[in-house]
XYZ file of C-alpha atoms in Angstrom:
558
model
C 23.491 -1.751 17.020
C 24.428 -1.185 20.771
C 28.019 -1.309 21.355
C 28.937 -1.704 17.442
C 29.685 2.086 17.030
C 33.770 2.321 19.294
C 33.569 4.231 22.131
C 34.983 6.872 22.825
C 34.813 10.082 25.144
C 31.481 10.176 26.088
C 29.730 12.367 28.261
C 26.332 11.386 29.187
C 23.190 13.483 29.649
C 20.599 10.569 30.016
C 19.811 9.108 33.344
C 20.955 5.149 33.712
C 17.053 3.716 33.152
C 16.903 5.993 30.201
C 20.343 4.133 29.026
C 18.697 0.928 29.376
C 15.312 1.523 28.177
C 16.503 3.183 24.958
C 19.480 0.038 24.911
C 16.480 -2.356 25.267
C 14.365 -0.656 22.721
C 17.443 -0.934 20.015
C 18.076 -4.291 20.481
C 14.151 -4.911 19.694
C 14.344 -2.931 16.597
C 17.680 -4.749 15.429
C 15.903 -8.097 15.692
C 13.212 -7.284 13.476
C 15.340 -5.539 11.252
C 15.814 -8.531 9.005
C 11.765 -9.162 9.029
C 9.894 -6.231 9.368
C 11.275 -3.052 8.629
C 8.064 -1.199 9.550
C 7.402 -2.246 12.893
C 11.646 -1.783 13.367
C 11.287 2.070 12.651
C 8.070 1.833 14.788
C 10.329 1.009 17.735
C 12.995 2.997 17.045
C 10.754 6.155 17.178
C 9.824 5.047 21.009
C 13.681 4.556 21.608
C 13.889 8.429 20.385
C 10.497 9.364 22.430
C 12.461 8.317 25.146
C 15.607 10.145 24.540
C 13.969 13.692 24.198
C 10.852 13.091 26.761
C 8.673 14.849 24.048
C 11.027 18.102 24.367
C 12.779 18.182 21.201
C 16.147 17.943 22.731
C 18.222 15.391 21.713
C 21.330 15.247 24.392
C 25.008 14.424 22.994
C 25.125 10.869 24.009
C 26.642 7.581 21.726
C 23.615 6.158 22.869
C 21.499 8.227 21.048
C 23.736 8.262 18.144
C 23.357 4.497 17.681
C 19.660 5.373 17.402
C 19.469 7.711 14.238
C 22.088 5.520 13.000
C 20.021 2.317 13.254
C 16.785 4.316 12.062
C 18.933 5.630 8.817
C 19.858 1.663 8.048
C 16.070 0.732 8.210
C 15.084 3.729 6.372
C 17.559 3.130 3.720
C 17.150 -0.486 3.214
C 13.249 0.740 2.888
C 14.156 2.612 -0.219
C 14.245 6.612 1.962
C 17.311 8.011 0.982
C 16.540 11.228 1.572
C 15.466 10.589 5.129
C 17.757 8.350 5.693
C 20.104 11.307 5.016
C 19.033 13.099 7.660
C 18.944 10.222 10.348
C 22.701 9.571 9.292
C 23.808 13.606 9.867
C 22.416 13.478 12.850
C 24.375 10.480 14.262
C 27.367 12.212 12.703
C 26.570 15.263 14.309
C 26.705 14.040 18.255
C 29.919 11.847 17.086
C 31.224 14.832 15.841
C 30.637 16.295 18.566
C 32.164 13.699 21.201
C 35.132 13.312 19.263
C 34.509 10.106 17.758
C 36.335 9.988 14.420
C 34.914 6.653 13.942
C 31.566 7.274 14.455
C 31.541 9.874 12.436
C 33.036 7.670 9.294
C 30.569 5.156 9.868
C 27.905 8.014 9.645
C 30.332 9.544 6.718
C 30.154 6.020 5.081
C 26.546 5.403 5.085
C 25.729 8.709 3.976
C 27.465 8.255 0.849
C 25.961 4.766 0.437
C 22.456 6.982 0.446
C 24.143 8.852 -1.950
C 24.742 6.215 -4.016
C 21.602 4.651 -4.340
C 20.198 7.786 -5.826
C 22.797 7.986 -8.338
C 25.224 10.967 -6.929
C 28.302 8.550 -7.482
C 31.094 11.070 -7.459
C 29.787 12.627 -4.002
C 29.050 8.979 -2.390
C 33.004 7.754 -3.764
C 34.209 11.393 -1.926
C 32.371 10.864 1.502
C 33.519 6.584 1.101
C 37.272 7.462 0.361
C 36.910 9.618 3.499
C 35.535 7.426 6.026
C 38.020 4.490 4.329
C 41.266 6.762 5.672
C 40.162 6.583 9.228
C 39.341 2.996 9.603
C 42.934 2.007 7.927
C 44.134 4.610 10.853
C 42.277 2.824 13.449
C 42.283 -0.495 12.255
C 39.063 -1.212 12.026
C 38.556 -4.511 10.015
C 34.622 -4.846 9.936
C 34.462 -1.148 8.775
C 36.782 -1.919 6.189
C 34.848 -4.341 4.969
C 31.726 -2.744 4.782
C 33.232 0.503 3.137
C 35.025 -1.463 0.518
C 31.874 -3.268 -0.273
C 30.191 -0.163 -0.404
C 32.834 1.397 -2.850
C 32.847 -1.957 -4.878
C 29.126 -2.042 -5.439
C 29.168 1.771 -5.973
C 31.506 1.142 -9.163
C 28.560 -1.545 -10.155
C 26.257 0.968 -10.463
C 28.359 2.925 -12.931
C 28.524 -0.322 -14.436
C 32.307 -0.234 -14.150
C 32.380 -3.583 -13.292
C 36.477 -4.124 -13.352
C 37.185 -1.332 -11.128
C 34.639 -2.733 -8.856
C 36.425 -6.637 -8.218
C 39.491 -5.339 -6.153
C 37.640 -3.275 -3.407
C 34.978 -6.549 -3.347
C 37.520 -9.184 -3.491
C 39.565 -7.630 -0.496
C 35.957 -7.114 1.536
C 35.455 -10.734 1.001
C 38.928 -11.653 2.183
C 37.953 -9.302 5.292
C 34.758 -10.459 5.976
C 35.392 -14.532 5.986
C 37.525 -13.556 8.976
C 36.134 -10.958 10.558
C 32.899 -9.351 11.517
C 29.227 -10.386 11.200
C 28.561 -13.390 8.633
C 25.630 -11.538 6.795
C 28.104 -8.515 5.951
C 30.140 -12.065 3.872
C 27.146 -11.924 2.261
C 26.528 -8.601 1.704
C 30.097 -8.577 -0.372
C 28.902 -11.526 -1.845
C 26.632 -10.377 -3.842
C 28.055 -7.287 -4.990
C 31.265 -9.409 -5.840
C 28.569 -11.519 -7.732
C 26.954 -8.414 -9.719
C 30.544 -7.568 -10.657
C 31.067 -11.008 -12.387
C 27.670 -10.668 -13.872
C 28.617 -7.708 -15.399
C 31.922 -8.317 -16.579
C 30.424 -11.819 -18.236
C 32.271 -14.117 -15.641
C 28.490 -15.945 -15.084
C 30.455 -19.055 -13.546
C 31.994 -16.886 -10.813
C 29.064 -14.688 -10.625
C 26.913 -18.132 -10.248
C 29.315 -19.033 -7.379
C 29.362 -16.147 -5.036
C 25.636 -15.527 -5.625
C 24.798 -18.979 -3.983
C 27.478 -18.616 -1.307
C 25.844 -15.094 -0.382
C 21.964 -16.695 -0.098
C 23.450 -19.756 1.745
C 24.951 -17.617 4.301
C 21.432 -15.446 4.568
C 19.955 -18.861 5.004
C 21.766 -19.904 7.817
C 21.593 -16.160 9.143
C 18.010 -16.099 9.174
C 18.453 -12.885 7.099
C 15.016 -13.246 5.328
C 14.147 -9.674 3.852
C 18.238 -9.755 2.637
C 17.616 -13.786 1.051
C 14.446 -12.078 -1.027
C 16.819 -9.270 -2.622
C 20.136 -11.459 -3.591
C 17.629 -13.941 -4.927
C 16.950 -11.739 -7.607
C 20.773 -11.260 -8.482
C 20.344 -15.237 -8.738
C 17.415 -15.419 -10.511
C 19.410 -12.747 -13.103
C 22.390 -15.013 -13.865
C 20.452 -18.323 -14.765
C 18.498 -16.118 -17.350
C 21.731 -15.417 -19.342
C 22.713 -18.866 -19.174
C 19.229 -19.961 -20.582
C 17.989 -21.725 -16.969
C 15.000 -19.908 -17.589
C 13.160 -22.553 -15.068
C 15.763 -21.574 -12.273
C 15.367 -17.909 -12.956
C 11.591 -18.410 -12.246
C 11.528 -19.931 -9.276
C 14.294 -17.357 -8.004
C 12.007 -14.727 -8.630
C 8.817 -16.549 -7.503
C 10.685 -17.388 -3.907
C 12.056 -13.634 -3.956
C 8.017 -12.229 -4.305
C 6.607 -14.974 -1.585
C 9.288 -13.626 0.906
C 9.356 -9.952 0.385
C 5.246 -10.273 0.531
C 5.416 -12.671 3.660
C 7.852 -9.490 5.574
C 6.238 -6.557 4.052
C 9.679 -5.960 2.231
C 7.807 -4.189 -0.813
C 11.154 -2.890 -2.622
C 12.169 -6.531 -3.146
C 8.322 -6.928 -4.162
C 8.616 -4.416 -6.832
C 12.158 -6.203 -7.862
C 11.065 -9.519 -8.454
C 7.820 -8.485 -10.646
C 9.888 -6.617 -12.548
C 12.374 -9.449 -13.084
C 9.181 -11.774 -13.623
C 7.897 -9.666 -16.343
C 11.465 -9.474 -18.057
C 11.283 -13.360 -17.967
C 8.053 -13.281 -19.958
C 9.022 -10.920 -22.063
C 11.925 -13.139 -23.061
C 8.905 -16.329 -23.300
C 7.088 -13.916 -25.668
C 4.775 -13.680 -23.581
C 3.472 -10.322 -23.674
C 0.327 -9.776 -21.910
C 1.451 -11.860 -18.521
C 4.641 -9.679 -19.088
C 2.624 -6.353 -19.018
C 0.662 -7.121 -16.161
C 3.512 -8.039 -13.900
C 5.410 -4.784 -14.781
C 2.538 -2.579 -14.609
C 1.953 -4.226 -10.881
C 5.822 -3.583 -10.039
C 5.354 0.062 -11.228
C 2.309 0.583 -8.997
C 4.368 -0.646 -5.956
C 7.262 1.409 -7.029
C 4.869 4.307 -7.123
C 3.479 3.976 -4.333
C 7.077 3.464 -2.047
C 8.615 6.447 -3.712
C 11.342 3.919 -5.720
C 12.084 6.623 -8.807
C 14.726 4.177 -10.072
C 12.500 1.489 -10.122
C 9.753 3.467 -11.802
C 12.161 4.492 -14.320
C 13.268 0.854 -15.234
C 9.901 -0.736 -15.279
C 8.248 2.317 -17.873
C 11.532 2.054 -20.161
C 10.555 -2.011 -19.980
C 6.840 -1.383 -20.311
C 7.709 0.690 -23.734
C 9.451 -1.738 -25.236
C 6.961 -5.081 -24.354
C 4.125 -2.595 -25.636
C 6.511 -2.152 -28.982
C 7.324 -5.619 -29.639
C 3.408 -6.428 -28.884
C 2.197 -4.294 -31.592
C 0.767 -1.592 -29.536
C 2.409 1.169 -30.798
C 0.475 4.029 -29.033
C 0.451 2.327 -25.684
C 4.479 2.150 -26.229
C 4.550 5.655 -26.620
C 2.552 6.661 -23.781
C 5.080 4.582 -21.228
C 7.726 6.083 -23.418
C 6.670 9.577 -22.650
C 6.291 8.784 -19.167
C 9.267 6.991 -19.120
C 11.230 10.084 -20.266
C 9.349 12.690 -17.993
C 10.416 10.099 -14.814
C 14.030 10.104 -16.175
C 13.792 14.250 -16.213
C 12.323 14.122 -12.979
C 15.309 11.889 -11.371
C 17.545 14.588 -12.744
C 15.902 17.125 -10.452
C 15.854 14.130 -7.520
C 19.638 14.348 -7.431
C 19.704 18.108 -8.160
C 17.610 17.922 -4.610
C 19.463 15.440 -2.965
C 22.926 17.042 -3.385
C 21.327 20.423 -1.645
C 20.823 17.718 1.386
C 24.096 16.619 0.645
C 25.182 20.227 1.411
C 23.030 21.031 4.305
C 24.218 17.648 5.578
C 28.137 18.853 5.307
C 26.893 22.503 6.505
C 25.665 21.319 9.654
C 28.513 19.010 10.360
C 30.728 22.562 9.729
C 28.696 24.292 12.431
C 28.787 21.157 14.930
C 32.579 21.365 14.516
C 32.841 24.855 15.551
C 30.535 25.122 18.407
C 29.860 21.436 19.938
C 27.601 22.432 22.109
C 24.532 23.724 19.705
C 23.761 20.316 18.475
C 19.983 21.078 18.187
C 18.523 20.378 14.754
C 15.672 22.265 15.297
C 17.448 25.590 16.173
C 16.053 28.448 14.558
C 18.518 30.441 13.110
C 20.403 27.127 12.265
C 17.866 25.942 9.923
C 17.267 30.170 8.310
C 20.701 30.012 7.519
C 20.505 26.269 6.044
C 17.047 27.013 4.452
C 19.013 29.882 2.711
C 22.018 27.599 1.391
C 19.487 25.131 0.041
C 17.853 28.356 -2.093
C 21.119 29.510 -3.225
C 22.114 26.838 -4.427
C 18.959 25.434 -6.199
C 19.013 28.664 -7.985
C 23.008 27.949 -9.140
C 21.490 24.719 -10.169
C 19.078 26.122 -12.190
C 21.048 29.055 -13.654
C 23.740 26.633 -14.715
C 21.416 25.183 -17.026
C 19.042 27.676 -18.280
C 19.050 30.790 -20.881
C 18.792 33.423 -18.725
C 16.610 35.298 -21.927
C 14.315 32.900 -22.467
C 14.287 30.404 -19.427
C 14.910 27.515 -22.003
C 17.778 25.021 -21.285
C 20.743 26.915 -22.659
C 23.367 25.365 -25.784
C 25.425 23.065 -23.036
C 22.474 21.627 -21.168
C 20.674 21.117 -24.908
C 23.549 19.459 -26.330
C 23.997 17.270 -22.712
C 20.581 15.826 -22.808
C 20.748 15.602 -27.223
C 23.564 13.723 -26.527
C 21.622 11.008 -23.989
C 18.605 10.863 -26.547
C 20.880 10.121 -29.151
C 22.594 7.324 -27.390
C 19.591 5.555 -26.325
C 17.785 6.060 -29.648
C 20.919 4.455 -31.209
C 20.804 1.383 -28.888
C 17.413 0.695 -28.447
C 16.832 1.698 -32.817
C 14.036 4.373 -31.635
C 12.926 7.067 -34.008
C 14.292 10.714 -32.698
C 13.848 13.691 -34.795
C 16.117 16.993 -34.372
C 14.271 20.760 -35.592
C 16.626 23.405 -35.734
C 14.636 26.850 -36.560
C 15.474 30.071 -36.122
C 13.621 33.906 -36.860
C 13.817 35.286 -40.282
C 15.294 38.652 -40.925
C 16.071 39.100 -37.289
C 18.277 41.408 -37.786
C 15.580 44.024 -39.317
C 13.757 43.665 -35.489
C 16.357 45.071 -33.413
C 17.384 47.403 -36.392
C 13.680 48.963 -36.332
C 12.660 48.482 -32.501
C 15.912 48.102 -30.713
C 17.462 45.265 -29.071
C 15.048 45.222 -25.630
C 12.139 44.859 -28.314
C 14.009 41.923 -30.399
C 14.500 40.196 -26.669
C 10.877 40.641 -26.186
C 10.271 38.791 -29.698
C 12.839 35.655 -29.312
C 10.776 35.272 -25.404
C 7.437 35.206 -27.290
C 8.582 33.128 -30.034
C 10.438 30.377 -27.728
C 7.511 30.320 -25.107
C 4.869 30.114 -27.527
C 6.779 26.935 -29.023
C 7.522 25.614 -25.163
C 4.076 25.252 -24.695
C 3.071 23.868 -28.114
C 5.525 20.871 -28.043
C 5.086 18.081 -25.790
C 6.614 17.374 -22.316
C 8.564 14.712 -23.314
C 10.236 17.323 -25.825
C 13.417 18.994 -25.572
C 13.823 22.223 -26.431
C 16.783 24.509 -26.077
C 18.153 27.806 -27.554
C 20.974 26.970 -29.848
C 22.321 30.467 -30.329
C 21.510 34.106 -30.748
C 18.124 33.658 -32.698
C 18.484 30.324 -33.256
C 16.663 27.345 -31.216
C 16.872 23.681 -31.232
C 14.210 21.190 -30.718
C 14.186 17.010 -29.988
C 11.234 15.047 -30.795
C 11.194 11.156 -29.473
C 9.790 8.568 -31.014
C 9.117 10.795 -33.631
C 9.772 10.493 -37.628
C 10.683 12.956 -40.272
C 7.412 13.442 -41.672
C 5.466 13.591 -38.416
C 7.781 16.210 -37.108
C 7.907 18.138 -40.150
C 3.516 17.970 -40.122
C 3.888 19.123 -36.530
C 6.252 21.353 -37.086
C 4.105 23.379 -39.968
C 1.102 23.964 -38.053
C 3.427 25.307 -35.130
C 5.046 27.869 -38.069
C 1.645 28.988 -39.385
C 0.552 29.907 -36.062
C 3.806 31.894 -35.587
C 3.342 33.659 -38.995
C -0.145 34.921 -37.597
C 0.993 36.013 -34.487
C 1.337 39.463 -32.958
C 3.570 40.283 -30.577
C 3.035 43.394 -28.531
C 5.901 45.914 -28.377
C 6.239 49.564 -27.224
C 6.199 50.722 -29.849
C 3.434 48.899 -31.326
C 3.039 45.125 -33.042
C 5.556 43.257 -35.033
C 4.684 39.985 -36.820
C 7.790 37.476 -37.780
C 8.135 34.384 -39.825
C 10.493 31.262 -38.597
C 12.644 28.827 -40.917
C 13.078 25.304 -39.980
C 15.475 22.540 -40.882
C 14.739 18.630 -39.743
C 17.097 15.359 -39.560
C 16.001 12.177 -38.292
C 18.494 9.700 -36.546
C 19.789 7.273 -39.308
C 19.601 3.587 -38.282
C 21.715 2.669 -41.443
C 24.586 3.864 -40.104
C 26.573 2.286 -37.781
C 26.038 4.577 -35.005
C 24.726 7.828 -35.903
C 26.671 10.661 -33.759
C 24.857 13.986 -32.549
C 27.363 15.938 -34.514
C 25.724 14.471 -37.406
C 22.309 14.946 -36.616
C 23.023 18.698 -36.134
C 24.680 19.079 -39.549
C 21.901 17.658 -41.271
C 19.647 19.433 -39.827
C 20.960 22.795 -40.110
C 22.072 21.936 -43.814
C 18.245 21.668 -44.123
C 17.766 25.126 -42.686
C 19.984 26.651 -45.373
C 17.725 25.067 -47.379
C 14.859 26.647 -46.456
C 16.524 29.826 -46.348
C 17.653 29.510 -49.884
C 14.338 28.557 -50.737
C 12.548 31.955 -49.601
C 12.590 31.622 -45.756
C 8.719 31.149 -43.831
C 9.203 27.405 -44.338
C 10.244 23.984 -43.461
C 12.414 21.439 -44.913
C 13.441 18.255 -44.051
C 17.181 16.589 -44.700
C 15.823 13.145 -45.344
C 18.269 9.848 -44.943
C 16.011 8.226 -47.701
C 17.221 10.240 -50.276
């Protein structure tokens, strides 16, 4: 990494064997990069021991700048965005600082590839289409390369694979003429994920074998074990099943030999895909559940995600129906909790941009750890968790409100549609409601709908959704969940309500609760959330019209 970030006016505060120590200490680090990321970051720490002599003080100096920004490419390609994060601000900060537009794109760029990876794809395609702009000022060939592949394999994982070819083709052109030859194969295969995706498997077939030839002959072993898993992936659509294997068996036996455990927990989870698709269920269990442990373990959400959504449906197709549901519940409770993972990550986002705002202003108080700094940032980060969190939730009853309901109705809908999973919508509301506020008054009725909706939060289960709908009216989704079980469930929850008292001011109030149910039809087509939500509140009129206290069901049998 020494000497790869342009120079520019520099003004050192380190003595000359400082310089070369730390320069020594990089070049150590960069060697084992590509084999062992741990001991890498291991070094890289000393390289930083040396620059602040155990002080804390971390002097504006390129040469210190190349360190965070080689400790934020080992961290990242270890799966630690959020760390990573920080590494790469803090390289941006001291080029910031110096003047270096360049740096500070290169920082700019990899922070958005963090971004990425974590699924914040319109912030990483902001910060990329930034740090793009300055190298076509500067002319900087190798950074264009490496921020077009960046945008091009960012548009793969929004799986819009056609926007993706042009910013990968152009990197390729780039890179077969200039710059390192593992960043050819870097574009490689992202060029090769785009084919995959857009169904071009000869093309895709093509540059994947180009890319792991020119790892070969770069001795780029931990990078060889990840793109032979994008191998392994496009002889399984073209039935090479035998191929695919031994693509994923040579990806495991390197990633194990360097330690490279996110390419470990990739190519069990391909390996249990495979014998899924051999029918093989119990090998194909046991090699997911192994890549889940390891995924666990290194903090790899996405990956935890995937291999409980795969788990679910082996356990399915093997007949055990209540182990399926148990990953399935999981599986939705680790999707939930990604949600929050990027709510948190674009708060680091912000600090990130906050900090460079501050460095811009006064150059001089570049010192992450200064106090009122960090108040001020700590303060940001609470602010705007709370937007976060307001922008989603009924201020009443702390529920998700009617747009963040309908937003994650909408997702359940979709993937019980394409996967042909059982989803169940409730919508129930409080009888005579009206009478409440007309008797107690309005702050009493408040207190009533709180009750009512908390007392049904923590009767459902997590993997539930439940949302208020409007006024008195709530709305509840029930995965991998039938019409009759959710209508059973769904009584004993309205009994207890009919039984309850609620405390008031002015004394005790009792109230009853209607309910109408619709269960996704797999008959049609594709059945829309629109119509879930008329069904179901066509069976709520019916149990109004019916004498109210009661629950009815809008069956697609019938």
């Amino acid at each position: 990494m020494h000497n790869s970030i342009p120079e520019a006016n520099n003004r050192t505060l380190l003595t000359a064997a400082q310089q070369l120590q730390i320069a020594d200490l990089i070049k150590q680090a960069e060697a084992l990069g590509e084999k062992d990321i741990n001991n890498a970051l291991t070094i890289v720490d000393e390289a930083l021991r040396v620059v602040d002599g155990g002080t804390g003080y971390e002097p504006l100096d390129e040469i210190v700048a190349e360190c965070f920004h080689l400790q934020g490419r080992l961290l990242l390609n270890n799966s630690e965005y959020r760390s990573g994060l920080v590494s790469f601000s803090k390289a941006q900060a001291i080029y910031d600082a110096l003047n270096n537009k360049k740096g500070a794109a290169v920082e700019l760029l990899f922070i958005g590839i963090a971004q990425a990876y974590v699924g914040l794809y319109a912030d990483a395609l902001k910060n990329m289409f930034e740090a793009q702009a300055v190298f076509e000022s500067t002319n900087s060939p190798e950074m264009m390369n490496k921020v077009l592949n960046a945008i091009g394999y960012t548009y793969v994982l929004m799986n819009e694979f056609d926007k993706a070819l042009a910013p990968l083709q152009r990197s390729a052109e780039i890179a077969r003429v200039s710059g390192p030859k593992i960043d050819l194969a870097n574009t490689l295969d992202s060029l090769s994920a785009a084919h995959l995706g857009l169904g071009n498997l000869e093309e895709a077939l093509k540059s994947s074998l180009e890319s792991i030839e020119v790892c070969r002959s770069e001795a780029a072993l931990i990078k060889e074990a990840e793109y032979l898993l994008g191998l392994g992936s496009i002889y399984c659509p073209q039935g090479d099943l035998k191929r695919a294997e031994k693509c994923f068996a040579d990806s495991l036996s390197l990633a194990r030999k360097y330690g490279y455990r996110f390419a470990e927990a990739g190519a069990l989870r391909r390996m249990g895909q495979l014998e899924y698709l051999k029918k093989d269920f119990t090998k194909a269990i046991s090699l997911l559940e192994n890549s889940l442990r390891i995924s666990t373990e290194i903090g790899a959400s996405h990956k935890s995600y995937e291999c409980l959504s795969d788990l679910s449906a082996v356990c399915k197709d093997a007949g055990d129906f209540e182990l399926a549901l148990n990953y399935f519940q999981r599986y939705h409770a680790a999707k939930e909790a990604i949600f929050s993972e990027q709510a948190e990550f674009r708060v680091k986002s912000l600090e990130v941009t906050y900090k460079l705002k501050e460095a811009t202003r006064e150059k001089e108080l570049y010192y992450l750890k200064n106090v009122a700094l960090q108040n001020e940032v700590e303060e940001r980060m609470k602010a705007q968790a709370l937007a976060e969190h307001l922008a989603i939730t009924d201020a009443l009853t702390g529920l998700f409100n009617r747009r963040q309901l309908l937003e994650l109705a909408e997702r359940e809908v979709t993937l019980a549609n394409r996967y042909h999973r059982t989803l169940s919508l409730i919508i129930f509301d409080l009888d005579h409601f009206k009478r409440v506020n007309d008797t107690f008054g309005h702050v009493a009725g408040d207190r009533v709908l709180v009750a009512i909706s908390h007392f049904v939060q923590r009767t459902v289960r997590k993997c539930d959704i439940i949302g208020r709908y409007g006024g008195e009216e709530f709305a509840l989704l029930l995965p991998e969940t039938s019409e009759d079980k959710a209508r059973a469930m769904f009584e004993r929850i309205r009994g207890s309500i009919e039984e309850m008292k609620i405390e008031l001011d002015e004394g005790t109030t009792s109230v009853t609760i209607s309910a109408g149910i619709a269960e996704v039809d797999h008959r049609s087509r594709r059945d829309t959330l629109e119509q879930l939500l008329d069904r179901a509140d066509k069976a709520l009129y019916a149990a109004k019209a019916a004498g109210r206290n009661q629950v009815k069901v809008y069956s697609i049998k019938s």
